[in-house]
Amino acid sequence: MAAGVAGLGLSWSSKLAQRPNSTPSPSSSSRSSGNCSIKMDVSVDEQKKTFTLKKSEQAFNIAKPEGFSKSRTVAGTGARCNLVHLTTAITTTSVFKLRLSKREFHGEWPLAVARSSRLPLLDQELMPGGVNSPVRAFKSVGGQPIIMDSVKGSKMWDIDGNEYIDYVGSWGPAIIGHADDEVLAALAETMKKGTSFGAPCLLENDLAEMVISAVPSIEMVRFVNSGTEACMGVIRLARAFTRREKIIKFEGCYHGHADPFLVKAGSGVATLGLPDSPGVPKGATYETLTSPFNDISTVKNLFDENKGEIAAVILEPVVGNSGFIAPKPGFLEDLQKITKENDALLIFDEVMTGFRLSYGGAQEYFGVTPDLTTLGKVIGGGLPVGAYGGRREIMEMVAPAGPMYQAGTLSGNPLAMAAGIHTLKRLKEPGSYEYLNKITSELVQGIVDAGKKAGHAFCGSYISGMFGFFFTEGPVYEFEDAKKSDTAKFAKFYRGMLEEGVYFAPSQFEAGFTSLAHTSEDIKRTIEAVEKVFRQV
Ligand SMILES: Cc1ncc(COP(=O)(O)O)c(C=O)c1O
């Protein structure tokens, strides 16, 4: 790696830190190294964490630094992102505004992200954080999110043409691989008839039949447009059916961004270290009780303290939103027993685990049938879909069959139904889940072995096509255990893996996903990269 270049970001960092006040003021920065030289006027506004770089007449020089064979536009560590931006800016406009958090200026940045970071800084002027869903931002791993251009099978390509083996799978839906030919063909065919009817279509029947015959708890289903909507609907239904208001959720479980669930939620809320979100009225979460995952005695106490008041217990049967956490043997069975004894409903949020752990989801995998279930991700085959369903007597409360109101302009949309149907058809073929299990076990075993061999406190586990690993000795039974992870080390590991062309979720607190399109060759390449990066972090 070009040693001289690494100083660039740090120099700017100290420049920012030294600014005595927040008034924008011109200053000058000139740095050089064997590979790169840069001279420009810098106007800093520390309070807003913005600064403006003005083109100077000096030549702006970028050479490919040693050790970055795959990078085509980069110029070293530390300030590589800025340099790429500047290259772009300098050819288009002479003044370019960068909005950067302090984090991005601190320390080493072995980031391949710079390869495709031309737009994110601009986007932050247009969209909060430059993203439309918080976990896509690289807040907890540093740097800018990579802008992707296309996906196929197990791979993604960024706007600079760099290839990544993808273990995010669009956060779950891409279980048969991205942009599957049959799904695309079905979409093209369906699209010929239009994109939305706002009236019933036969495809809704087809997907409903497939879901009902696959998922043990579901006798009737309602399609919606996202997992969030599914969870909102199911809680309203549980409250309507039981005529009670309190619910129990588990710390680190994420059930979408609706108000009642933003209490000790996982996913982006955990990744960004957010407390309960501002804007959620106290009244909305007042009836939400929480317990650590895998802690049946706390659940028992909550039932004892709130006799006759608890409508439902909702959980991710395998947690994917605080990293991957499996239930202890007997935990799901105990929950089923307690809810039954207390005339409350048991809800499995299978937005992530549905059709992923097995064709019938976690409930089939563990042999525990809840009263209600939510689905999403996989059943939309990459298009926006969610669903909730369960026992007929409960589902018949949903409007227009019953009085519990819930609706959606695009719900049951023919395109989403078609993508879901073709995705489930493929998953139903013999050997699908055996393959997912095999490929994921090779991956996780390889990663854990490499981590331990390199001397890191490390653990990891998986079920079928869902996995996770933590930079802690483990075991991880609940969110508090997951939080013991060395997240700084994870961030370094993450950035190193990007440099090697492997795309994991940009957070220690998210599960990973494999697909039917991942090959043994993908896994081999990933493990070789992991071994290399583990030696560096
Ligand atoms: C278990 C679970 N429930 C609900 C949701 C919310 O789904 P969506 O993002 O489609 O609204 C998610 C999203 O990741 C999830 O993992």
Coordinates of N, CA and C and ligand atoms in Angstrom, one line a residue, residues 133 171 225-231 253-257 267 315-316 318 320-321 349-353 374 376-377 385-386 510 513, ligand 1:
S133 N -33.1 3.6 3.1 CA -33.3 2.7 4.3 C -32.0 2.7 5.0
W171 N -31.3 -8.1 1.3 CA -31.8 -8.3 2.7 C -32.8 -9.5 2.8
N225 N -47.8 -4.9 1.3 CA -46.7 -4.5 0.5 C -45.3 -4.5 1.1
S226 N -45.2 -4.8 2.4 CA -43.9 -4.8 3.1 C -44.1 -5.6 4.4
G227 N -42.9 -5.9 4.9 CA -42.9 -6.6 6.2 C -43.5 -5.7 7.3
T228 N -43.1 -4.4 7.2 CA -43.6 -3.5 8.2 C -45.2 -3.5 8.2
E229 N -45.8 -3.4 7.1 CA -47.2 -3.4 7.0 C -47.8 -4.7 7.6
A230 N -47.1 -5.8 7.3 CA -47.6 -7.1 7.8 C -47.6 -7.1 9.3
C231 N -46.6 -6.6 9.9 CA -46.5 -6.6 11.3 C -47.5 -5.6 12.0
C253 N -35.2 -7.7 18.5 CA -36.0 -8.2 17.4 C -36.6 -7.0 16.7
Y254 N -36.6 -7.1 15.3 CA -37.1 -5.9 14.5 C -38.4 -6.4 13.8
H255 N -39.4 -5.6 14.0 CA -40.7 -6.0 13.3 C -41.2 -4.8 12.4
G256 N -40.2 -4.2 11.7 CA -40.6 -3.1 10.9 C -40.6 -1.8 11.7
H257 N -40.9 -0.7 11.0 CA -40.7 0.6 11.7 C -42.0 1.2 12.2
S267 N -31.9 -4.4 14.0 CA -31.6 -3.9 12.7 C -31.1 -2.5 12.8
L315 N -42.4 -12.5 17.9 CA -40.9 -12.6 17.9 C -40.4 -13.1 16.5
E316 N -39.2 -12.8 16.3 CA -38.5 -13.5 15.2 C -38.1 -14.9 15.7
V318 N -36.1 -17.1 14.7 CA -34.7 -17.0 14.7 C -34.4 -15.6 14.5
G320 N -32.8 -12.3 13.2 CA -31.8 -12.0 12.2 C -31.4 -10.5 12.3
N321 N -32.1 -9.8 13.2 CA -31.9 -8.3 13.3 C -31.0 -7.9 14.4
D349 N -42.9 -13.7 13.6 CA -42.6 -12.8 12.5 C -41.6 -13.5 11.6
E350 N -42.1 -14.1 10.6 CA -41.3 -14.8 9.6 C -41.0 -14.0 8.4
V351 N -40.9 -12.7 8.5 CA -40.6 -11.9 7.3 C -39.2 -12.3 6.8
M352 N -38.3 -12.6 7.7 CA -37.0 -13.0 7.3 C -36.9 -14.6 7.2
T353 N -37.4 -15.3 8.1 CA -37.2 -16.8 8.1 C -38.2 -17.5 7.2
T374 N -46.3 -13.6 10.2 CA -46.1 -12.6 9.1 C -45.0 -13.1 8.2
G376 N -42.7 -11.9 4.3 CA -42.3 -10.8 3.4 C -41.2 -11.3 2.6
K377 N -40.3 -10.4 2.2 CA -39.0 -10.7 1.5 C -39.2 -11.8 0.5
V385 N -43.5 -7.1 -1.2 CA -44.7 -7.9 -0.7 C -44.5 -8.1 0.7
G386 N -45.6 -8.2 1.5 CA -45.6 -8.7 2.8 C -46.9 -9.5 2.9
E510 N -26.7 -7.7 11.8 CA -27.6 -8.2 10.7 C -27.2 -9.6 10.3
F513 N -27.2 -13.9 4.2 CA -28.0 -14.8 3.4 C -27.3 -15.4 2.2
Ligands
LIG1 C1 -38.2 -9.9 10.9 C2 -38.6 -8.7 10.2 N1 -39.8 -8.2 10.3 C3 -40.2 -7.1 9.6 C4 -39.4 -6.4 8.8 C5 -39.8 -5.2 8.0 O1 -39.9 -5.5 6.7 P1 -39.9 -4.4 5.6 O2 -38.5 -3.9 5.6 O3 -40.3 -5.1 4.3 O4 -40.9 -3.4 6.0 C6 -38.1 -6.9 8.6 C7 -37.1 -6.2 7.7 O5 -36.0 -6.5 7.6 C8 -37.7 -8.1 9.3 O6 -36.5 -8.6 9.2

